[in-house]
């Protein structure tokens, strides 16, 4: 059996919608015999009467109505396919999956994503917050197109583009006394320390910075996000070390101090 003809389906829909073969012919810019021929070929294909004539009027039979409904669904799918192809032809990149750390997603990405939406509305953006390790694995396995992560990372099979340098700072409850101008690992080791969860990039950097002080003199409390750490510090539950960008401009209830030695880190794009 030959492939179903979209032209024949359009002719059937036109006949049913306009109620006559002559009106359908005018609508499709065809002759009336050509319209009649296409309807006969459809009826021959299925072995069913699809259209009944009553004088100059034409009406769909029950099979004809069912075929018209199916044809309309087919046309909608064809239009969807045309739109998708036009997006590629006009320069759209389709779907892009981005992996990112929570810190980047919270403090850096929103204005960039907003600009992308405005300047490239044809791109479907899928942004997933995930730990650096999972972002690296996602890029290597081609489940993520690119990711924003912090160094250090395993560089195998990756293209790495440095984006910006950041630094970590210590934060204290507002009522804390005798805070040094620059906070050292030895000073932190004596404080009730709040730290990010074990898979966070900041946690690994802080652990290395405090390595010479291990084990710490005070037990460490672990929280899931930078925002949770800031809230807990403001509530006088302890001190913490967070990205400077997360406290830029000041945070009520919190005192910020630099670290000595400084604890920088690099935000990179990986592909």
XYZ file of N, CA and C in Angstrom:
813
model
N 0.845 -1.197 0.000
C 0.000 0.000 0.000
C 0.879 1.245 0.000
N 0.541 2.186 -0.859
C 1.323 3.408 -0.943
C 1.164 4.238 0.319
N 2.134 5.115 0.538
C 2.069 5.996 1.696
C 0.857 6.903 1.597
N 0.298 7.211 2.746
C -0.870 8.081 2.809
C -0.498 9.471 2.303
N -1.342 10.031 1.428
C -1.075 11.331 0.824
C -1.655 12.446 1.686
N -0.796 13.390 2.094
C -1.273 14.541 2.852
C -2.178 15.417 1.989
N -1.908 15.477 0.694
C -2.758 16.281 -0.195
C -4.176 15.720 -0.235
N -4.292 14.412 -0.274
C -5.631 13.806 -0.273
C -6.355 14.086 1.043
N -5.621 14.027 2.147
C -6.246 14.334 3.436
C -6.695 15.793 3.496
N -5.869 16.707 2.982
C -6.268 18.117 2.974
C -7.530 18.316 2.132
N -7.612 17.598 1.033
C -8.796 17.702 0.177
C -10.039 17.214 0.912
N -9.921 16.079 1.606
C -11.056 15.566 2.377
C -11.503 16.574 3.434
N -10.552 17.122 4.178
C -10.893 18.099 5.213
C -11.569 19.317 4.595
N -11.081 19.776 3.447
C -11.669 20.954 2.800
C -13.095 20.674 2.342
N -13.337 19.500 1.778
C -14.685 19.148 1.331
C -15.643 19.132 2.513
N -15.224 18.513 3.616
C -16.095 18.408 4.780
C -16.321 19.775 5.422
N -15.250 20.572 5.537
C -15.385 21.878 6.175
C -16.240 22.838 5.358
N -16.112 22.789 4.021
C -16.824 23.735 3.169
C -18.154 23.192 2.662
N -18.357 21.891 2.844
C -19.665 21.327 2.525
C -19.933 21.069 1.067
N -18.924 21.216 0.200
C -19.137 20.912 -1.217
C -17.804 20.711 -1.909
N -17.861 19.986 -3.036
C -16.651 19.737 -3.810
C -16.195 21.015 -4.514
N -17.142 21.791 -4.989
C -16.779 23.016 -5.719
C -16.138 24.032 -4.790
N -16.670 24.180 -3.568
C -16.083 25.127 -2.613
C -14.688 24.671 -2.200
N -14.516 23.361 -2.007
C -13.194 22.845 -1.662
C -12.213 23.083 -2.802
N -12.678 22.930 -4.038
C -11.804 23.159 -5.195
C -11.335 24.607 -5.230
N -12.255 25.548 -4.974
C -11.860 26.959 -4.960
C -10.869 27.220 -3.833
N -11.122 26.620 -2.677
C -10.226 26.840 -1.522
C -8.835 26.299 -1.797
N -8.731 25.170 -2.486
C -7.437 24.514 -2.716
C -6.810 24.890 -4.055
N -7.517 25.733 -4.822
C -7.031 26.142 -6.141
C -6.860 24.925 -7.056
N -7.856 24.060 -7.014
C -7.884 22.873 -7.864
C -9.153 22.893 -8.704
N -9.201 22.016 -9.698
C -10.446 21.836 -10.429
C -11.350 20.890 -9.635
N -12.641 20.971 -9.893
C -13.549 20.086 -9.176
C -13.289 18.611 -9.504
N -12.986 18.269 -10.784
C -12.649 16.856 -11.059
C -11.426 16.376 -10.278
N -10.437 17.276 -10.055
C -9.256 16.878 -9.298
C -9.623 16.578 -7.846
N -10.538 17.379 -7.294
C -10.997 17.122 -5.923
C -11.734 15.789 -5.864
N -12.606 15.567 -6.808
C -13.358 14.307 -6.835
C -12.423 13.118 -6.946
N -11.374 13.250 -7.769
C -10.423 12.154 -7.948
C -9.698 11.835 -6.637
N -9.293 12.860 -5.909
C -8.563 12.612 -4.654
C -9.464 11.946 -3.619
N -10.720 12.332 -3.559
C -11.632 11.680 -2.617
C -11.849 10.222 -3.013
N -12.013 9.948 -4.332
C -12.194 8.552 -4.785
C -10.972 7.705 -4.449
N -9.777 8.284 -4.601
C -8.562 7.515 -4.291
C -8.480 7.197 -2.797
N -8.881 8.142 -1.952
C -8.909 7.852 -0.509
C -9.912 6.749 -0.203
N -11.099 6.822 -0.813
C -12.126 5.811 -0.556
C -11.673 4.447 -1.075
N -10.958 4.443 -2.201
C -10.443 3.182 -2.747
C -9.371 2.614 -1.813
N -8.584 3.474 -1.227
C -7.517 3.022 -0.315
C -8.105 2.276 0.880
N -9.183 2.818 1.450
C -9.730 2.222 2.677
C -10.923 1.307 2.408
N -11.454 1.347 1.187
C -12.610 0.513 0.883
C -13.849 0.965 1.620
N -13.949 2.286 1.848
C -15.067 2.847 2.608
C -15.579 4.100 1.926
N -16.879 4.359 2.069
C -17.422 5.621 1.612
C -17.118 6.673 2.683
N -16.418 7.716 2.274
C -15.997 8.769 3.204
C -16.863 10.017 3.114
N -17.426 10.265 1.932
C -18.233 11.462 1.707
C -19.522 11.068 0.989
N -20.640 11.611 1.423
C -21.931 11.421 0.763
C -22.377 12.739 0.162
N -22.895 12.679 -1.076
C -23.402 13.872 -1.736
C -24.926 13.890 -1.623
N -25.426 15.061 -1.306
C -26.868 15.301 -1.317
C -27.089 16.574 -2.121
N -27.348 16.382 -3.376
C -27.423 17.520 -4.275
C -26.045 18.114 -4.438
N -25.950 19.432 -4.197
C -24.650 20.090 -4.290
C -23.887 20.065 -2.970
N -24.479 19.517 -1.933
C -23.857 19.463 -0.621
C -23.124 18.142 -0.430
N -22.052 18.194 0.358
C -21.262 17.001 0.668
C -21.136 16.883 2.181
N -21.327 15.677 2.686
C -21.251 15.441 4.127
C -20.373 14.228 4.400
N -19.634 14.285 5.482
C -18.775 13.159 5.847
C -19.600 12.037 6.436
N -19.267 10.822 6.055
C -19.833 9.653 6.717
C -19.122 9.463 8.056
N -19.556 8.471 8.825
C -18.886 8.196 10.106
C -17.406 7.896 9.901
N -17.019 7.017 8.933
C -15.581 6.824 8.687
C -14.912 8.106 8.211
N -15.630 8.896 7.419
C -15.053 10.155 6.943
C -14.765 11.106 8.080
N -15.693 11.210 9.052
C -15.461 12.086 10.206
C -14.258 11.612 11.023
N -14.135 10.306 11.192
C -12.989 9.769 11.933
C -11.684 10.077 11.219
N -11.708 9.974 9.866
C -10.480 10.251 9.117
C -10.144 11.741 9.152
N -11.160 12.608 9.134
C -10.910 14.050 9.238
C -10.252 14.381 10.576
N -10.737 13.785 11.663
C -10.135 14.032 12.980
C -8.687 13.564 13.019
N -8.427 12.382 12.428
C -7.049 11.886 12.384
C -6.180 12.796 11.529
N -6.741 13.276 10.405
C -5.987 14.163 9.520
C -5.609 15.461 10.225
N -6.518 15.994 11.010
C -6.220 17.243 11.724
C -5.106 17.050 12.733
N -5.079 15.873 13.375
C -3.970 15.581 14.290
C -2.657 15.478 13.517
N -2.701 14.850 12.362
C -1.496 14.718 11.531
C -0.993 16.097 11.114
N -1.896 16.993 10.726
C -1.487 18.332 10.308
C -0.845 19.100 11.455
N -1.381 18.920 12.655
C -0.785 19.602 13.823
C 0.636 19.104 14.070
N 0.840 17.794 13.930
C 2.182 17.251 14.104
C 3.124 17.741 13.007
N 2.608 17.856 11.793
C 3.437 18.378 10.700
C 3.839 19.829 10.969
N 2.907 20.633 11.477
C 3.220 22.017 11.805
C 4.264 22.088 12.917
N 4.154 21.174 13.888
C 5.141 21.140 14.971
C 6.522 20.799 14.424
N 6.581 19.839 13.500
C 7.863 19.481 12.890
C 8.437 20.655 12.101
N 7.572 21.368 11.384
C 8.032 22.537 10.626
C 8.599 23.608 11.553
N 7.924 23.852 12.676
C 8.411 24.859 13.626
C 9.769 24.464 14.186
N 9.924 23.170 14.527
C 11.202 22.707 15.075
C 12.326 22.900 14.064
N 12.056 22.589 12.799
C 13.095 22.740 11.786
C 13.407 24.206 11.512
N 12.388 25.065 11.575
C 12.639 26.496 11.375
C 13.542 27.043 12.469
N 13.360 26.548 13.694
C 14.208 27.014 14.794
C 15.667 26.677 14.528
N 15.931 25.485 14.026
C 17.315 25.132 13.696
C 17.821 25.957 12.520
N 16.978 26.130 11.498
C 17.385 26.900 10.325
C 17.684 28.355 10.685
N 16.905 28.893 11.641
C 17.059 30.304 12.013
C 18.141 30.534 13.054
N 18.861 29.478 13.437
C 20.010 29.668 14.328
C 19.805 29.204 15.747
N 18.667 28.622 16.073
C 18.470 28.111 17.424
C 19.370 26.897 17.654
N 19.833 26.733 18.895
C 20.702 25.605 19.232
C 19.928 24.452 19.853
N 18.597 24.563 19.911
C 17.814 23.484 20.501
C 17.891 23.512 22.012
N 18.112 22.362 22.623
C 18.136 22.240 24.077
C 19.569 22.239 24.597
N 19.791 22.932 25.694
C 21.106 22.985 26.330
C 20.929 22.652 27.809
N 21.659 21.650 28.271
C 21.596 21.230 29.678
C 22.853 21.726 30.386
N 22.652 22.535 31.426
C 23.752 23.149 32.166
C 23.771 22.582 33.586
N 24.937 22.156 34.020
C 25.125 21.777 35.418
C 25.809 22.915 36.155
N 25.454 23.126 37.403
C 26.036 24.244 38.146
C 26.016 23.972 39.638
N 26.963 24.581 40.332
C 26.941 24.511 41.791
C 25.826 25.402 42.313
N 25.397 25.154 43.532
C 24.325 25.949 44.118
C 24.759 27.400 44.316
N 26.024 27.618 44.678
C 26.506 28.981 44.884
C 26.424 29.787 43.597
N 26.880 29.205 42.490
C 26.814 29.894 41.196
C 25.361 30.149 40.803
N 24.509 29.146 41.001
C 23.105 29.290 40.642
C 22.427 30.377 41.476
N 22.818 30.491 42.723
C 22.175 31.454 43.616
C 22.644 32.881 43.391
N 23.944 33.076 43.118
C 24.496 34.429 43.162
C 25.008 34.959 41.820
N 25.202 34.104 40.831
C 25.779 34.567 39.570
C 24.894 34.340 38.348
N 24.241 33.189 38.272
C 23.584 32.806 37.029
C 22.280 33.539 36.705
N 21.430 33.892 37.670
C 20.118 34.452 37.301
C 20.143 35.577 36.272
N 20.977 36.626 36.416
C 20.952 37.665 35.379
C 21.462 37.177 34.031
N 22.400 36.215 34.040
C 22.906 35.662 32.782
C 21.816 34.853 32.086
N 21.089 34.038 32.847
C 20.008 33.247 32.268
C 18.895 34.147 31.742
N 18.605 35.215 32.455
C 17.581 36.153 31.999
C 17.980 36.787 30.665
N 19.243 37.150 30.535
C 19.720 37.737 29.279
C 19.658 36.718 28.141
N 20.016 35.469 28.435
C 19.926 34.423 27.410
C 18.489 34.250 26.932
N 17.534 34.276 27.862
C 16.133 34.132 27.490
C 15.703 35.241 26.532
N 16.167 36.460 26.797
C 15.769 37.604 25.977
C 16.445 37.561 24.609
N 17.760 37.288 24.590
C 18.523 37.364 23.347
C 18.428 36.092 22.501
N 18.148 34.954 23.133
C 18.075 33.688 22.395
C 16.831 32.907 22.835
N 15.636 33.414 22.535
C 14.412 32.756 23.022
C 14.199 31.362 22.457
N 14.899 31.016 21.359
C 14.720 29.692 20.779
C 15.462 28.591 21.495
N 16.355 28.930 22.407
C 17.129 27.918 23.122
C 16.355 27.451 24.352
N 16.174 26.155 24.467
C 15.560 25.577 25.661
C 16.659 25.304 26.681
N 16.632 26.020 27.798
C 17.660 25.887 28.822
C 17.171 24.962 29.935
N 18.003 23.998 30.281
C 17.732 23.113 31.412
C 18.904 23.252 32.374
N 18.667 23.861 33.518
C 19.715 24.121 34.500
C 19.493 23.208 35.700
N 20.525 22.443 36.048
C 20.432 21.524 37.180
C 21.522 21.838 38.182
N 21.125 22.076 39.427
C 22.106 22.286 40.489
C 22.604 20.920 40.948
N 23.921 20.754 40.961
C 24.501 19.483 41.374
C 25.907 19.721 41.905
N 26.407 18.844 42.771
C 27.787 18.975 43.239
C 28.766 18.909 42.077
N 29.948 19.501 42.286
C 30.955 19.541 41.229
C 31.261 18.151 40.689
N 31.406 17.174 41.557
C 31.739 15.821 41.109
C 30.683 15.283 40.141
N 29.405 15.511 40.450
C 28.344 15.031 39.576
C 28.314 15.797 38.253
N 28.625 17.089 38.300
C 28.689 17.867 37.058
C 29.781 17.323 36.146
N 30.946 17.036 36.721
C 32.062 16.500 35.927
C 31.654 15.177 35.288
N 31.051 14.293 36.057
C 30.628 13.006 35.518
C 29.563 13.186 34.443
N 28.649 14.146 34.656
C 27.600 14.390 33.678
C 28.154 14.876 32.352
N 29.156 15.758 32.395
C 29.769 16.252 31.158
C 30.513 15.123 30.445
N 31.280 14.342 31.190
C 32.047 13.239 30.585
C 31.114 12.210 29.957
N 29.967 11.950 30.600
C 29.010 10.970 30.082
C 28.045 11.567 29.059
N 28.240 12.856 28.712
C 27.389 13.555 27.729
C 25.939 13.676 28.189
N 25.707 13.643 29.480
C 24.369 13.894 30.013
C 24.164 15.389 30.285
N 25.267 16.118 30.395
C 25.253 17.567 30.595
C 26.121 18.177 29.507
N 25.629 19.223 28.839
C 26.402 19.828 27.747
C 27.627 20.567 28.271
N 27.447 21.361 29.310
C 28.584 21.997 29.972
C 28.187 22.314 31.392
N 29.187 22.652 32.222
C 28.901 22.880 33.632
C 29.793 23.984 34.178
N 29.305 24.642 35.204
C 30.044 25.658 35.937
C 30.428 25.060 37.277
N 31.739 24.900 37.512
C 32.229 24.225 38.710
C 33.434 24.987 39.247
N 33.911 24.560 40.392
C 35.093 25.173 40.991
C 36.250 24.189 40.991
N 37.441 24.709 40.770
C 38.641 23.885 40.825
C 38.969 23.560 42.274
N 39.673 22.440 42.516
C 40.264 21.502 41.546
C 39.264 20.445 41.104
N 39.468 19.903 39.908
C 38.661 18.809 39.387
C 39.563 17.853 38.625
N 39.051 16.649 38.395
C 39.739 15.683 37.535
C 39.625 16.182 36.098
N 40.738 16.422 35.427
C 40.728 17.072 34.120
C 40.595 16.109 32.945
N 40.375 14.845 33.200
C 40.321 13.880 32.104
C 39.165 14.202 31.144
N 39.476 14.174 29.863
C 38.482 14.330 28.795
C 37.680 15.619 28.901
N 38.246 16.660 29.447
C 37.509 17.910 29.631
C 38.257 19.089 29.023
N 37.498 20.028 28.487
C 38.036 21.332 28.136
C 37.637 22.288 29.258
N 38.622 22.979 29.839
C 38.389 23.821 31.018
C 38.682 25.276 30.662
N 37.696 26.143 30.894
C 37.849 27.570 30.628
C 37.675 28.343 31.931
N 38.737 28.937 32.488
C 38.587 29.740 33.707
C 37.672 30.935 33.449
N 36.789 31.232 34.388
C 35.838 32.334 34.240
C 36.109 33.483 35.206
N 36.303 33.184 36.477
C 36.538 34.252 37.448
C 37.137 33.679 38.727
N 37.903 34.518 39.399
C 38.497 34.148 40.686
C 37.568 34.607 41.809
N 37.361 33.728 42.757
C 36.570 34.045 43.939
C 37.424 33.769 45.172
N 36.906 34.164 46.319
C 37.629 33.888 47.562
C 36.637 33.549 48.651
N 37.116 32.851 49.664
C 36.285 32.494 50.810
C 36.565 33.446 51.964
N 35.551 33.656 52.789
C 35.680 34.526 53.955
C 35.056 33.838 55.165
N 35.444 34.302 56.343
C 34.844 33.804 57.581
C 33.681 34.713 57.963
N 32.609 34.122 58.482
C 31.470 34.914 58.951
C 31.175 34.557 60.410
N 30.825 35.583 61.178
C 30.592 35.452 62.615
C 29.246 36.061 62.983
N 28.642 35.590 64.087
C 27.442 36.262 64.584
C 27.765 37.722 64.935
N 26.798 38.594 64.776
C 27.034 40.026 64.942
C 27.569 40.393 66.323
N 27.238 39.643 67.347
C 27.669 40.002 68.701
C 29.004 39.431 69.123
N 29.716 38.755 68.214
C 30.991 38.114 68.566
C 32.045 39.166 68.900
N 32.799 38.915 69.978
C 33.853 39.847 70.391
C 35.233 39.303 70.023
N 36.188 40.210 69.996
C 37.609 39.864 69.802
C 37.845 39.068 68.525
N 37.215 39.472 67.454
C 37.457 38.824 66.160
C 38.705 39.443 65.544
N 39.662 38.634 65.129
C 40.868 39.204 64.514
C 40.547 39.855 63.165
N 41.408 40.748 62.739
C 41.209 41.415 61.451
C 41.286 40.425 60.292
N 42.128 39.403 60.435
C 42.209 38.325 59.448
C 42.177 37.004 60.212
N 41.346 36.092 59.772
C 41.071 34.869 60.530
C 41.995 33.747 60.053
N 42.671 33.109 61.003
C 43.617 32.041 60.694
C 43.002 30.663 60.936
N 43.592 29.605 60.366
C 43.117 28.256 60.648
C 43.159 27.929 62.138
N 44.203 28.380 62.823
C 44.323 28.093 64.252
C 43.171 28.724 65.029
N 42.776 29.942 64.661
C 41.650 30.604 65.329
C 40.349 29.850 65.054
N 40.144 29.452 63.802
C 38.906 28.748 63.439
C 38.800 27.419 64.163
N 39.932 26.760 64.366
C 39.908 25.432 64.990
C 39.355 25.459 66.402
N 39.354 26.629 67.050
C 38.855 26.739 68.429
C 37.393 27.183 68.488
N 36.771 27.420 67.325
C 35.409 27.940 67.290
C 34.397 26.842 66.935
N 33.145 27.028 67.328
C 32.090 26.117 66.838
C 31.879 26.372 65.350
N 32.288 25.433 64.518
C 32.342 25.655 63.075
C 31.151 25.003 62.379
N 30.517 25.762 61.519
C 29.436 25.269 60.665
C 29.991 25.121 59.255
N 29.793 23.959 58.651
C 30.368 23.710 57.327
C 29.315 23.181 56.372
N 29.617 23.368 55.071
C 28.746 22.872 54.014
C 28.778 21.345 54.015
N 27.765 20.735 53.364
C 27.687 19.278 53.317
C 28.939 18.685 52.659
N 29.114 17.403 52.848
C 30.379 16.752 52.510
C 30.715 16.797 51.028
N 29.710 16.884 50.135
C 30.005 16.840 48.699
C 30.197 18.229 48.099
N 30.063 19.281 48.908
C 30.214 20.630 48.383
C 31.668 20.976 48.095
N 31.879 21.797 47.056
C 33.240 22.189 46.683
C 33.895 23.014 47.778
N 33.120 23.898 48.407
C 33.668 24.749 49.470
C 34.167 23.890 50.623
N 33.440 22.851 50.939
C 33.833 21.969 52.045
C 35.238 21.404 51.813
N 35.518 20.946 50.607
C 36.837 20.384 50.324
C 37.944 21.414 50.455
N 37.691 22.639 49.998
C 38.694 23.703 50.113
C 38.965 24.046 51.574
N 37.905 24.124 52.363
C 38.063 24.466 53.780
C 38.808 23.359 54.517
N 38.500 22.112 54.183
C 39.199 20.999 54.829
C 40.706 21.084 54.604
N 41.116 21.414 53.380
C 42.546 21.543 53.094
C 43.148 22.719 53.859
N 42.420 23.812 53.943
C 42.901 25.006 54.644
C 43.103 24.719 56.128
N 42.259 23.831 56.692
C 42.326 23.500 58.119
C 43.139 22.232 58.400
N 43.757 21.667 57.384
C 44.380 20.345 57.522
C 45.382 20.282 58.669
N 46.167 21.334 58.864
C 47.192 21.305 59.909
C 46.602 21.390 61.306
N 45.312 21.717 61.415
C 44.671 21.855 62.722
C 43.852 20.619 63.100
N 43.791 19.640 62.226
C 42.988 18.448 62.511
C 43.635 17.613 63.606
N 42.820 16.995 64.490
C 41.366 17.166 64.565
C 41.006 18.497 65.225
N 39.857 19.086 64.855
C 39.421 20.357 65.411
C 39.050 20.191 66.877
N 39.229 21.283 67.637
C 38.945 21.233 69.065
C 37.455 21.211 69.363
N 36.650 21.739 68.434
C 35.198 21.768 68.639
C 34.524 20.931 67.565
N 33.409 20.315 67.904
C 32.660 19.516 66.927
C 32.123 20.419 65.814
N 32.032 19.869 64.620
C 31.567 20.627 63.458
C 30.133 20.244 63.124
N 29.297 21.275 62.842
C 27.922 21.049 62.400
C 27.872 21.196 60.880
N 27.210 20.259 60.190
C 27.143 20.288 58.736
C 25.732 20.663 58.276
N 25.674 21.638 57.389
C 24.400 22.081 56.839
C 24.450 21.972 55.307
N 23.263 21.990 54.679
C 23.190 21.669 53.263
C 23.557 22.769 52.297
N 23.351 24.032 52.653
C 23.546 25.106 51.688
C 24.238 26.302 52.338
N 24.775 27.193 51.495
C 25.394 28.417 51.984
C 24.361 29.284 52.698
N 23.155 29.359 52.157
C 22.112 30.165 52.799
C 21.781 29.624 54.185
N 21.767 28.297 54.335
C 21.520 27.711 55.647
C 22.651 28.051 56.612
N 23.885 28.048 56.131
C 25.022 28.432 56.979
C 24.885 29.874 57.447
N 24.531 30.776 56.552
C 24.376 32.191 56.917
C 23.280 32.371 57.951
N 22.178 31.661 57.778
C 21.076 31.756 58.740
C 21.501 31.238 60.106
N 22.221 30.107 60.117
C 22.664 29.532 61.390
C 23.668 30.428 62.092
N 24.574 31.056 61.327
C 25.540 31.975 61.942
C 24.821 33.181 62.519
N 23.884 33.744 61.783
C 23.133 34.895 62.285
C 22.356 34.551 63.547
N 21.997 33.259 63.706
C 21.280 32.806 64.902
C 22.233 32.453 66.044
N 23.541 32.745 65.872
C 24.549 32.545 66.918
C 24.797 31.068 67.216
N 24.730 30.228 66.171
C 25.013 28.810 66.362
C 26.476 28.476 66.125
N 27.262 29.414 65.601
C 28.664 29.173 65.338
C 29.166 30.109 64.260
N 30.369 29.807 63.746
C 30.945 30.588 62.658
C 31.002 29.707 61.422
N 31.296 30.296 60.275
C 31.399 29.500 59.066
C 32.356 30.170 58.086
N 32.692 29.437 57.031
C 33.515 29.941 55.940
C 32.718 29.765 54.663
N 32.474 30.877 53.970
C 31.580 30.869 52.809
C 32.197 31.679 51.671
N 31.688 31.532 50.456
C 32.165 32.378 49.354
C 31.871 33.852 49.630
N 32.833 34.690 49.327
C 32.650 36.122 49.568
C 31.450 36.675 48.817
N 31.182 36.143 47.632
C 30.067 36.642 46.843
C 28.727 36.443 47.538
N 28.652 35.448 48.428
C 27.387 35.169 49.109
C 27.073 36.177 50.208
N 28.057 36.981 50.606
C 27.820 38.001 51.637
C 28.167 39.393 51.109
N 28.300 39.525 49.807
C 28.621 40.829 49.225
C 27.504 41.817 49.553
N 27.894 43.014 49.958
C 26.908 44.024 50.307
C 26.435 43.953 51.740
N 26.925 42.970 52.488
C 26.549 42.866 53.902
C 25.307 42.017 54.113
N 25.273 41.325 55.248
C 24.136 40.490 55.634
C 23.770 40.833 57.075
N 22.513 41.157 57.362
C 22.122 41.473 58.737
C 22.465 40.340 59.692
N 23.043 40.698 60.843
C 23.354 39.710 61.868
C 24.657 38.984 61.662
N 25.470 39.408 60.693
C 26.707 38.696 60.374
C 27.864 39.677 60.238
N 29.029 39.269 60.773
C 30.286 40.005 60.591
C 31.168 39.197 59.645
N 31.795 39.866 58.691
C 32.622 39.196 57.684
C 34.087 39.564 57.891
N 34.958 38.551 57.824
C 36.395 38.794 57.931
C 37.137 37.986 56.858
N 38.245 38.512 56.339
C 39.069 37.759 55.389
C 39.825 36.643 56.104
N 40.332 35.707 55.330
C 41.115 34.592 55.867
C 42.604 34.854 55.666
N 43.406 34.307 56.578
C 44.866 34.409 56.471
C 45.468 33.041 56.806
N 46.097 32.372 55.841
C 46.303 32.831 54.470
C 44.991 32.855 53.693
N 44.926 33.665 52.615
C 43.700 33.732 51.816
C 43.348 32.362 51.240
N 42.076 32.180 50.993
C 41.599 30.908 50.430
C 40.822 31.202 49.140
N 41.560 31.361 48.024
C 40.894 31.628 46.754
C 40.418 30.344 46.073
N 39.537 30.505 45.139
C 39.155 29.375 44.292
C 38.739 29.926 42.935
N 38.766 29.061 41.931
C 38.515 29.476 40.560
C 37.241 28.833 40.037
N 36.347 29.679 39.512
C 35.148 29.191 38.837
C 35.498 28.940 37.373
N 35.170 27.747 36.882
C 35.519 27.387 35.510
C 34.304 26.834 34.785
N 34.374 26.902 33.465
C 33.421 26.255 32.572
C 34.059 24.978 32.055
N 33.350 23.858 32.164
C 33.895 22.610 31.642
C 32.982 22.087 30.530
N 33.619 21.534 29.514
C 32.903 20.952 28.372
C 33.517 19.595 28.061
